mmCIF file of C-alpha atoms in Angstrom:
data_model
loop_
_atom_site.group_PDB
_atom_site.id
_atom_site.type_symbol
_atom_site.label_atom_id
_atom_site.label_comp_id
_atom_site.label_asym_id
_atom_site.label_seq_id
_atom_site.Cartn_x
_atom_site.Cartn_y
_atom_site.Cartn_z
ATOM 1 C CA MET A 1188 -3.997 10.464 18.478
ATOM 2 C CA LYS A 1189 -1.558 13.049 17.129
ATOM 3 C CA THR A 1190 1.633 11.197 16.269
ATOM 4 C CA ALA A 1191 5.183 12.250 15.456
ATOM 5 C CA ILE A 1192 7.712 10.112 13.620
ATOM 6 C CA LEU A 1193 11.297 10.771 14.706
ATOM 7 C CA LEU A 1194 13.836 9.520 12.159
ATOM 8 C CA LEU A 1195 17.025 8.800 14.071
ATOM 9 C CA GLY A 1196 20.344 9.189 12.292
ATOM 10 C CA HIS A 1197 23.934 8.972 13.471
ATOM 11 C CA GLY A 1198 24.813 12.479 12.345
ATOM 12 C CA SER A 1199 27.842 13.806 10.514
ATOM 13 C CA PRO A 1200 30.179 16.802 10.722
ATOM 14 C CA ARG A 1201 29.155 17.382 7.110
ATOM 15 C CA LYS A 1202 26.040 19.539 6.957
ATOM 16 C CA GLU A 1203 24.916 18.140 3.605
ATOM 17 C CA ALA A 1204 24.877 14.596 5.025
ATOM 18 C CA ASN A 1205 22.494 15.640 7.810
ATOM 19 C CA GLU A 1206 20.341 17.548 5.340
ATOM 20 C CA SER A 1207 19.842 14.296 3.453
ATOM 21 C CA LEU A 1208 18.049 12.785 6.456
ATOM 22 C CA GLU A 1209 15.926 15.923 6.776
ATOM 23 C CA ARG A 1210 14.843 15.555 3.147
ATOM 24 C CA THR A 1211 14.089 11.906 3.797
ATOM 25 C CA ALA A 1212 11.878 12.930 6.731
ATOM 26 C CA ALA A 1213 9.910 15.202 4.401
ATOM 27 C CA MET A 1214 9.455 12.349 1.900
ATOM 28 C CA VAL A 1215 8.319 9.958 4.639
ATOM 29 C CA LYS A 1216 5.737 12.489 5.814
ATOM 30 C CA LEU A 1217 4.369 12.839 2.293
ATOM 31 C CA ALA A 1218 4.374 9.108 1.536
ATOM 32 C CA GLY A 1219 2.838 8.060 4.851
ATOM 33 C CA GLY A 1220 0.479 10.973 5.393
ATOM 34 C CA TYR A 1221 1.729 11.369 8.962
ATOM 35 C CA ASP A 1222 1.011 14.345 11.217
ATOM 36 C CA LEU A 1223 4.647 15.170 11.826
ATOM 37 C CA VAL A 1224 8.001 13.688 10.788
ATOM 38 C CA ARG A 1225 11.304 15.067 12.080
ATOM 39 C CA ALA A 1226 14.960 14.083 11.838
ATOM 40 C CA ALA A 1227 17.173 13.887 14.937
ATOM 41 C CA PHE A 1228 20.795 12.890 15.380
ATOM 42 C CA MET A 1229 22.937 11.022 17.889
ATOM 43 C CA GLU A 1230 25.850 13.412 17.395
ATOM 44 C CA PHE A 1231 27.153 16.247 15.234
ATOM 45 C CA GLY A 1232 23.758 17.095 13.726
ATOM 46 C CA LYS A 1233 20.996 19.196 15.182
ATOM 47 C CA PRO A 1234 18.628 18.618 16.807
ATOM 48 C CA ASP A 1235 19.948 15.889 19.047
ATOM 49 C CA ILE A 1236 17.467 13.188 19.984
ATOM 50 C CA GLN A 1237 16.264 14.682 23.272
ATOM 51 C CA THR A 1238 15.799 18.080 21.651
ATOM 52 C CA GLY A 1239 13.915 16.413 18.805
ATOM 53 C CA VAL A 1240 11.625 14.755 21.334
ATOM 54 C CA LYS A 1241 10.978 18.095 23.069
ATOM 55 C CA GLN A 1242 10.132 19.733 19.743
ATOM 56 C CA CYS A 1243 7.564 17.007 19.094
ATOM 57 C CA ILE A 1244 6.093 17.461 22.589
ATOM 58 C CA ASP A 1245 5.905 21.217 22.032
ATOM 59 C CA ASP A 1246 3.895 20.495 18.888
ATOM 60 C CA GLY A 1247 1.305 18.724 21.034
ATOM 61 C CA VAL A 1248 1.852 15.115 19.992
ATOM 62 C CA GLU A 1249 0.519 12.264 22.111
ATOM 63 C CA ARG A 1250 2.697 9.550 20.607
ATOM 64 C CA ILE A 1251 6.246 9.456 19.232
ATOM 65 C CA ILE A 1252 7.468 6.646 16.995
ATOM 66 C CA PHE A 1253 11.257 6.372 16.948
ATOM 67 C CA MET A 1254 12.489 5.041 13.595
ATOM 68 C CA PRO A 1255 16.224 4.143 13.527
ATOM 69 C CA TYR A 1256 17.427 5.140 10.065
ATOM 70 C CA PHE A 1257 20.168 2.511 10.248
ATOM 71 C CA LEU A 1258 20.740 -0.547 8.105
ATOM 72 C CA TYR A 1259 21.498 -3.113 10.779
ATOM 73 C CA MET A 1260 20.995 -4.002 14.436
ATOM 74 C CA GLY A 1261 24.369 -2.741 15.679
ATOM 75 C CA ALA A 1262 25.231 -1.271 19.066
ATOM 76 C CA HIS A 1263 23.566 2.069 18.351
ATOM 77 C CA VAL A 1264 20.256 0.416 17.437
ATOM 78 C CA SER A 1265 20.312 -2.282 20.120
ATOM 79 C CA LYS A 1266 21.613 -0.158 23.026
ATOM 80 C CA ASP A 1267 22.129 3.562 22.467
ATOM 81 C CA LEU A 1268 18.833 4.457 20.808
ATOM 82 C CA PRO A 1269 16.658 2.464 23.236
ATOM 83 C CA ALA A 1270 18.500 4.255 26.054
ATOM 84 C CA GLU A 1271 17.607 7.599 24.462
ATOM 85 C CA MET A 1272 13.953 6.552 24.287
ATOM 86 C CA GLU A 1273 13.921 5.433 27.916
ATOM 87 C CA GLU A 1274 15.366 8.793 28.948
ATOM 88 C CA ALA A 1275 12.619 10.560 27.003
ATOM 89 C CA LYS A 1276 9.954 8.358 28.598
ATOM 90 C CA LYS A 1277 11.084 9.435 32.069
ATOM 91 C CA LYS A 1278 10.788 13.093 31.068
ATOM 92 C CA TYR A 1279 7.391 12.699 29.395
ATOM 93 C CA PRO A 1280 5.589 9.755 31.020
ATOM 94 C CA ASN A 1281 2.215 10.697 29.523
ATOM 95 C CA VAL A 1282 3.435 10.431 25.941
ATOM 96 C CA LYS A 1283 3.420 6.995 24.324
ATOM 97 C CA MET A 1284 6.762 6.103 22.737
ATOM 98 C CA ILE A 1285 7.531 3.212 20.380
ATOM 99 C CA MET A 1286 10.739 2.079 18.684
ATOM 100 C CA THR A 1287 10.536 0.472 15.215
ATOM 101 C CA ASP A 1288 12.991 -1.950 13.679
ATOM 102 C CA PRO A 1289 15.849 -0.439 11.641
ATOM 103 C CA LEU A 1290 15.783 -0.533 7.844
ATOM 104 C CA GLY A 1291 17.359 -3.994 7.919
ATOM 105 C CA GLU A 1292 16.975 -6.584 5.169
ATOM 106 C CA ASP A 1293 14.322 -5.676 2.646
ATOM 107 C CA PRO A 1294 13.821 -6.536 -1.044
ATOM 108 C CA LYS A 1295 13.567 -2.829 -1.840
ATOM 109 C CA LEU A 1296 17.114 -2.251 -0.596
ATOM 110 C CA SER A 1297 18.387 -4.967 -2.932
ATOM 111 C CA GLU A 1298 16.568 -3.251 -5.811
ATOM 112 C CA ILE A 1299 18.323 0.011 -4.972
ATOM 113 C CA ALA A 1300 21.668 -1.795 -4.794
ATOM 114 C CA VAL A 1301 21.111 -3.276 -8.256
ATOM 115 C CA LYS A 1302 20.315 0.172 -9.654
ATOM 116 C CA ARG A 1303 23.437 1.702 -8.127
ATOM 117 C CA ILE A 1304 25.655 -1.121 -9.399
ATOM 118 C CA SER A 1305 24.133 -0.980 -12.871
ATOM 119 C CA LYS A 1306 24.634 2.755 -13.062
ATOM 120 C CA ALA A 1307 28.253 2.427 -11.996
ATOM 121 C CA VAL A 1308 28.963 -0.255 -14.604
ATOM 122 C CA THR A 1309 26.923 0.995 -17.565
ATOM 123 C CA GLY A 1310 26.078 4.581 -16.728
ATOM 124 C CA GLN A 1311 22.392 3.647 -16.928
ATOM 125 C CA GLN A 1312 19.756 2.694 -14.364
ATOM 126 C CA SER A 1313 18.479 -0.316 -16.290
ATOM 127 C CA SER A 1314 19.258 -3.738 -14.813
ATOM 128 C CA VAL A 1315 18.266 -5.659 -17.988
ATOM 129 C CA SER A 1316 21.420 -6.800 -19.726
ATOM 130 C CA ARG A 1317 20.081 -9.641 -21.862
ATOM 131 C CA ASN A 1318 17.716 -9.917 -24.804
ATOM 132 C CA PHE A 1319 14.522 -11.749 -23.864
ATOM 133 C CA PRO A 1320 11.687 -12.921 -26.096
ATOM 134 C CA PRO A 1321 8.400 -11.233 -25.057
ATOM 135 C CA ASP A 1322 7.173 -14.156 -22.943
ATOM 136 C CA GLY A 1323 10.659 -14.564 -21.493
ATOM 137 C CA ILE A 1324 10.565 -11.130 -19.906
ATOM 138 C CA GLU A 1325 7.422 -12.021 -17.966
ATOM 139 C CA LYS A 1326 8.792 -15.415 -16.937
ATOM 140 C CA GLU A 1327 12.036 -13.860 -15.723
ATOM 141 C CA SER A 1328 10.093 -11.171 -13.848
ATOM 142 C CA PHE A 1329 8.017 -13.761 -12.028
ATOM 143 C CA ARG A 1330 11.144 -15.797 -11.265
ATOM 144 C CA ILE A 1331 12.714 -12.740 -9.625
ATOM 145 C CA ILE A 1332 9.521 -12.092 -7.655
ATOM 146 C CA ASP A 1333 9.246 -15.709 -6.504
ATOM 147 C CA GLU A 1334 12.850 -15.652 -5.349
ATOM 148 C CA ALA A 1335 12.325 -12.430 -3.407
ATOM 149 C CA LEU A 1336 9.132 -13.691 -1.778
ATOM 150 C CA ARG A 1337 10.756 -16.744 -0.223
ATOM 151 C CA GLY A 1338 10.339 -16.621 3.513
ATOM 152 C CA TYR A 1339 7.276 -14.360 3.506
ATOM 153 C CA ASN A 1340 5.019 -17.302 4.425
ATOM 154 C CA LEU A 1341 2.130 -16.127 2.256
ATOM 155 C CA ASP A 1342 -1.112 -18.083 2.088
ATOM 156 C CA GLU A 1343 -1.170 -20.353 -0.971
ATOM 157 C CA HIS A 1344 -4.511 -18.929 -2.161
ATOM 158 C CA GLU A 1345 -3.395 -15.333 -1.703
ATOM 159 C CA TYR A 1346 0.075 -15.749 -3.201
ATOM 160 C CA PRO A 1347 -0.949 -15.477 -6.895
ATOM 161 C CA LEU A 1348 -2.648 -12.124 -6.242
ATOM 162 C CA VAL A 1349 0.233 -10.674 -4.241
ATOM 163 C CA ARG A 1350 2.635 -11.925 -6.898
ATOM 164 C CA ARG A 1351 0.727 -10.292 -9.774
ATOM 165 C CA VAL A 1352 0.316 -6.992 -7.913
ATOM 166 C CA ILE A 1353 4.074 -6.902 -7.301
ATOM 167 C CA HIS A 1354 4.655 -7.747 -10.956
ATOM 168 C CA THR A 1355 2.476 -4.777 -11.912
ATOM 169 C CA THR A 1356 4.067 -2.311 -9.475
ATOM 170 C CA THR A 1357 7.603 -3.674 -8.801
ATOM 171 C CA ASP A 1358 6.751 -2.799 -5.190
ATOM 172 C CA PHE A 1359 7.472 -5.589 -2.705
ATOM 173 C CA GLU A 1360 5.738 -3.666 0.086
ATOM 174 C CA TYR A 1361 2.510 -5.283 -1.130
ATOM 175 C CA ALA A 1362 3.815 -8.609 0.184
ATOM 176 C CA THR A 1363 3.105 -7.335 3.693
ATOM 177 C CA SER A 1364 0.510 -4.606 3.122
ATOM 178 C CA MET A 1365 -2.137 -6.608 1.252
ATOM 179 C CA GLN A 1366 -4.979 -7.909 3.409
ATOM 180 C CA PHE A 1367 -7.476 -10.679 2.717
ATOM 181 C CA SER A 1368 -10.575 -11.718 4.610
ATOM 182 C CA LYS A 1369 -10.806 -15.441 5.260
ATOM 183 C CA GLY A 1370 -11.797 -17.254 2.092
ATOM 184 C CA ALA A 1371 -11.815 -14.069 -0.013
ATOM 185 C CA VAL A 1372 -9.874 -15.511 -2.940
ATOM 186 C CA GLU A 1373 -11.982 -18.659 -3.037
ATOM 187 C CA ALA A 1374 -15.190 -16.586 -2.927
ATOM 188 C CA GLY A 1375 -14.021 -14.420 -5.798
ATOM 189 C CA VAL A 1376 -12.957 -17.357 -7.959
ATOM 190 C CA GLU A 1377 -16.243 -19.173 -7.342
ATOM 191 C CA ALA A 1378 -18.284 -16.083 -8.258
ATOM 192 C CA LEU A 1379 -16.300 -15.653 -11.489
ATOM 193 C CA LYS A 1380 -16.836 -19.294 -12.432
ATOM 194 C CA LYS A 1381 -20.576 -18.671 -12.080
ATOM 195 C CA GLY A 1382 -20.358 -15.728 -14.465
ATOM 196 C CA CYS A 1383 -20.875 -12.883 -11.998
ATOM 197 C CA SER A 1384 -20.738 -9.237 -13.030
ATOM 198 C CA ILE A 1385 -17.821 -6.981 -12.116
ATOM 199 C CA VAL A 1386 -18.562 -3.371 -11.180
ATOM 200 C CA THR A 1387 -15.708 -0.847 -11.064
ATOM 201 C CA ASP A 1388 -15.471 2.653 -9.632
ATOM 202 C CA VAL A 1389 -13.666 4.231 -12.593
ATOM 203 C CA ASP A 1390 -13.134 3.503 -16.281
ATOM 204 C CA MET A 1391 -9.404 2.900 -15.816
ATOM 205 C CA VAL A 1392 -10.033 -0.128 -13.597
ATOM 206 C CA MET A 1393 -12.505 -1.484 -16.140
ATOM 207 C CA SER A 1394 -10.059 -1.014 -19.013
ATOM 208 C CA GLY A 1395 -7.323 -2.826 -17.089
ATOM 209 C CA ILE A 1396 -9.361 -6.013 -16.613
ATOM 210 C CA LEU A 1397 -8.204 -8.507 -19.241
ATOM 211 C CA LYS A 1398 -10.726 -8.858 -22.070
ATOM 212 C CA SER A 1399 -9.453 -12.309 -23.017
ATOM 213 C CA TYR A 1400 -10.333 -13.703 -19.589
ATOM 214 C CA ARG A 1401 -13.631 -11.821 -19.470
ATOM 215 C CA SER A 1402 -14.529 -13.647 -22.673
ATOM 216 C CA LYS A 1403 -13.382 -17.047 -21.397
ATOM 217 C CA LEU A 1404 -15.512 -16.645 -18.267
ATOM 218 C CA GLY A 1405 -18.475 -15.072 -20.064
ATOM 219 C CA ILE A 1406 -18.601 -12.133 -17.677
ATOM 220 C CA GLU A 1407 -19.378 -8.448 -18.134
ATOM 221 C CA VAL A 1408 -17.712 -5.454 -16.509
ATOM 222 C CA PHE A 1409 -19.651 -2.281 -15.738
ATOM 223 C CA CYS A 1410 -18.664 1.240 -14.749
ATOM 224 C CA HIS A 1411 -21.291 3.955 -14.348
ATOM 225 C CA ILE A 1412 -19.143 6.914 -13.348
ATOM 226 C CA SER A 1413 -19.412 8.574 -16.777
ATOM 227 C CA ASP A 1414 -23.156 7.922 -17.255
ATOM 228 C CA GLU A 1415 -25.072 11.135 -17.864
ATOM 229 C CA ASP A 1416 -27.690 10.403 -15.206
ATOM 230 C CA VAL A 1417 -24.939 9.718 -12.659
ATOM 231 C CA ILE A 1418 -23.173 13.002 -13.471
ATOM 232 C CA LYS A 1419 -26.463 14.913 -13.186
ATOM 233 C CA GLU A 1420 -27.534 13.331 -9.885
ATOM 234 C CA ALA A 1421 -24.105 13.803 -8.304
ATOM 235 C CA LYS A 1422 -24.170 17.486 -9.219
ATOM 236 C CA GLU A 1423 -27.691 17.969 -7.858
ATOM 237 C CA LYS A 1424 -26.905 16.226 -4.568
ATOM 238 C CA GLY A 1425 -23.424 17.667 -4.162
ATOM 239 C CA VAL A 1426 -21.783 14.254 -3.782
ATOM 240 C CA THR A 1427 -19.179 12.398 -5.790
ATOM 241 C CA ARG A 1428 -20.015 10.622 -9.004
ATOM 242 C CA ALA A 1429 -18.267 7.541 -7.649
ATOM 243 C CA ALA A 1430 -20.798 7.249 -4.821
ATOM 244 C CA ILE A 1431 -23.780 7.681 -7.138
ATOM 245 C CA ALA A 1432 -22.263 5.166 -9.562
ATOM 246 C CA MET A 1433 -22.197 2.560 -6.782
ATOM 247 C CA GLN A 1434 -25.876 3.234 -6.101
ATOM 248 C CA LYS A 1435 -26.749 2.788 -9.768
ATOM 249 C CA GLY A 1436 -24.834 -0.474 -9.985
ATOM 250 C CA LYS A 1437 -26.186 -2.045 -6.820
ATOM 251 C CA GLU A 1438 -28.267 -4.725 -8.536
ATOM 252 C CA ARG A 1439 -25.191 -5.984 -10.361
ATOM 253 C CA ILE A 1440 -23.092 -5.562 -7.225
ATOM 254 C CA ASN A 1441 -25.342 -7.981 -5.351
ATOM 255 C CA GLY A 1442 -23.560 -11.316 -5.812
ATOM 256 C CA GLY A 1443 -20.918 -9.758 -8.032
ATOM 257 C CA ILE A 1444 -17.376 -8.483 -7.622
ATOM 258 C CA VAL A 1445 -16.704 -4.805 -6.942
ATOM 259 C CA ALA A 1446 -13.310 -3.401 -7.934
ATOM 260 C CA ILE A 1447 -12.454 0.014 -6.459
ATOM 261 C CA GLY A 1448 -9.051 1.453 -7.278
ATOM 262 C CA ASN A 1449 -9.510 5.193 -7.237
ATOM 263 C CA ALA A 1450 -12.361 6.601 -5.168
ATOM 264 C CA PRO A 1451 -12.618 6.151 -1.382
ATOM 265 C CA THR A 1452 -16.157 7.578 -1.580
ATOM 266 C CA ALA A 1453 -17.156 4.611 -3.742
ATOM 267 C CA LEU A 1454 -15.874 2.249 -1.071
ATOM 268 C CA TYR A 1455 -17.698 4.115 1.703
ATOM 269 C CA GLU A 1456 -20.925 4.044 -0.309
ATOM 270 C CA LEU A 1457 -20.562 0.334 -1.014
ATOM 271 C CA ILE A 1458 -20.192 -0.397 2.689
ATOM 272 C CA ARG A 1459 -23.259 1.745 3.409
ATOM 273 C CA LEU A 1460 -25.256 -0.165 0.785
ATOM 274 C CA SER A 1461 -24.245 -3.401 2.462
ATOM 275 C CA LYS A 1462 -25.228 -2.255 5.944
ATOM 276 C CA GLU A 1463 -28.386 -0.309 5.162
ATOM 277 C CA GLU A 1464 -29.789 -1.936 2.029
ATOM 278 C CA GLY A 1465 -28.537 -5.482 2.324
ATOM 279 C CA ILE A 1466 -26.465 -5.388 -0.862
ATOM 280 C CA ARG A 1467 -23.980 -8.259 -0.635
ATOM 281 C CA PRO A 1468 -21.192 -8.526 -3.188
ATOM 282 C CA ALA A 1469 -19.402 -11.845 -3.471
ATOM 283 C CA LEU A 1470 -16.118 -9.975 -3.097
ATOM 284 C CA VAL A 1471 -14.801 -6.422 -2.783
ATOM 285 C CA VAL A 1472 -11.386 -5.630 -4.204
ATOM 286 C CA GLY A 1473 -10.925 -2.238 -2.544
ATOM 287 C CA MET A 1474 -7.543 -0.595 -3.119
ATOM 288 C CA PRO A 1475 -8.152 3.141 -3.660
ATOM 289 C CA VAL A 1476 -5.134 5.423 -3.733
ATOM 290 C CA GLY A 1477 -4.549 8.853 -2.221
ATOM 291 C CA PHE A 1478 -3.755 10.939 0.810
ATOM 292 C CA VAL A 1479 -7.372 11.809 1.607
ATOM 293 C CA GLY A 1480 -9.706 9.028 2.678
ATOM 294 C CA ALA A 1481 -7.987 6.106 0.977
ATOM 295 C CA ALA A 1482 -6.292 4.546 4.011
ATOM 296 C CA ASP A 1483 -9.306 5.186 6.254
ATOM 297 C CA SER A 1484 -11.793 3.697 3.787
ATOM 298 C CA LYS A 1485 -9.698 0.539 3.522
ATOM 299 C CA GLU A 1486 -9.599 0.225 7.299
ATOM 300 C CA VAL A 1487 -13.410 0.449 7.350
ATOM 301 C CA LEU A 1488 -13.601 -2.249 4.674
ATOM 302 C CA ALA A 1489 -11.249 -4.509 6.634
ATOM 303 C CA ALA A 1490 -13.439 -4.091 9.726
ATOM 304 C CA SER A 1491 -16.626 -4.963 7.816
ATOM 305 C CA ASP A 1492 -18.235 -8.380 7.388
ATOM 306 C CA LEU A 1493 -17.735 -8.357 3.611
ATOM 307 C CA ASN A 1494 -15.366 -10.623 1.716
ATOM 308 C CA PHE A 1495 -12.516 -8.299 0.827
ATOM 309 C CA ILE A 1496 -9.083 -7.881 -0.671
ATOM 310 C CA THR A 1497 -7.373 -4.609 0.214
ATOM 311 C CA ASN A 1498 -4.078 -3.090 1.308
ATOM 312 C CA LYS A 1499 -2.938 -0.912 4.165
ATOM 313 C CA GLY A 1500 -2.025 2.732 3.711
ATOM 314 C CA THR A 1501 -2.282 5.369 1.023
ATOM 315 C CA LYS A 1502 -0.940 3.262 -1.846
ATOM 316 C CA GLY A 1503 -3.206 1.541 -4.300
ATOM 317 C CA GLY A 1504 -4.677 2.521 -7.629
ATOM 318 C CA SER A 1505 -6.525 1.386 -10.716
ATOM 319 C CA THR A 1506 -3.724 -0.737 -12.175
ATOM 320 C CA ILE A 1507 -3.200 -2.575 -8.891
ATOM 321 C CA THR A 1508 -6.906 -3.246 -8.450
ATOM 322 C CA ALA A 1509 -7.173 -4.493 -12.020
ATOM 323 C CA ALA A 1510 -4.110 -6.702 -11.477
ATOM 324 C CA ALA A 1511 -5.762 -8.350 -8.456
ATOM 325 C CA VAL A 1512 -8.971 -8.976 -10.434
ATOM 326 C CA ASN A 1513 -6.941 -10.373 -13.342
ATOM 327 C CA ALA A 1514 -5.207 -12.773 -10.978
ATOM 328 C CA LEU A 1515 -8.601 -13.969 -9.773
ATOM 329 C CA MET A 1516 -9.793 -14.494 -13.364
ATOM 330 C CA ILE A 1517 -6.651 -16.451 -14.247
ATOM 331 C CA LEU A 1518 -7.238 -18.689 -11.226
ATOM 332 C CA ALA A 1519 -10.875 -19.178 -12.255
ATOM 333 C CA VAL A 1520 -9.856 -20.224 -15.765
ATOM 334 C CA GLU A 1521 -6.582 -22.041 -15.223
ATOM 335 C CA GLY A 1522 -6.787 -23.054 -11.552
#
């Protein structure tokens, strides 16, 4: 379904203020990988909201998502913008239209506020104003994360993984975007306690998995993407090395943990191995990153019958995947 996102701003007599929302629309399109993102304004700016809707319709969209680019649920958001959407619905009854919440309260907004305040006071972006011993920095970081995560109602088994991923990325979006199959964390911890193998899609994920905890658990980590036979076979078959690497590692994958942080094709191949060849990993940590295939491959994983840990959308990556595996290892060792 071709979808348009319509960012709704108040509008200003100042042209540069309206251009800011237009630049934001371009960034949202890039970050979300959406078909179409436009800015529209209640007044002063062009296009107005109804014209913005018509432009989206002219581009052949079947769904329009109205996103109020406002901080709070004031009169514009609670009354005026819904009225604009209802007017558009009457004009275009065959087009699905949805209104999102406004920006509202979000930990990311508080982070931005801290940066702005720090810059005003010190002339620098840094918010660290005290000297910490090395272990104190980590403790303070986790304290800040724990404070910010109050009210998210995260599962007690999943919390340590979400917490460590946020610590790695400073991105609180993972508090809502990470997904877990039922019992996934417990399955992963149990497999690690039994000394299972870990198979990764790329070397960077392997290098990010803590060697100290590998040693404590007596486990080995494997990555075949740079093996000569894998490179040769991938070239001959015209497929990605990541897919062939999954095929080569399938014996270790069976009953092991698979950590995929880069290549959607590795995740697709793993799911195929499960369906067609009966390969059953104890757990899949599938968090590939990118605009092409990453979000879709994670949706396929979430719809599968495998034990999984993943996240919605285009974000992800090797460091995040390694962080999730490290959290599992710490739980297996320390409980």
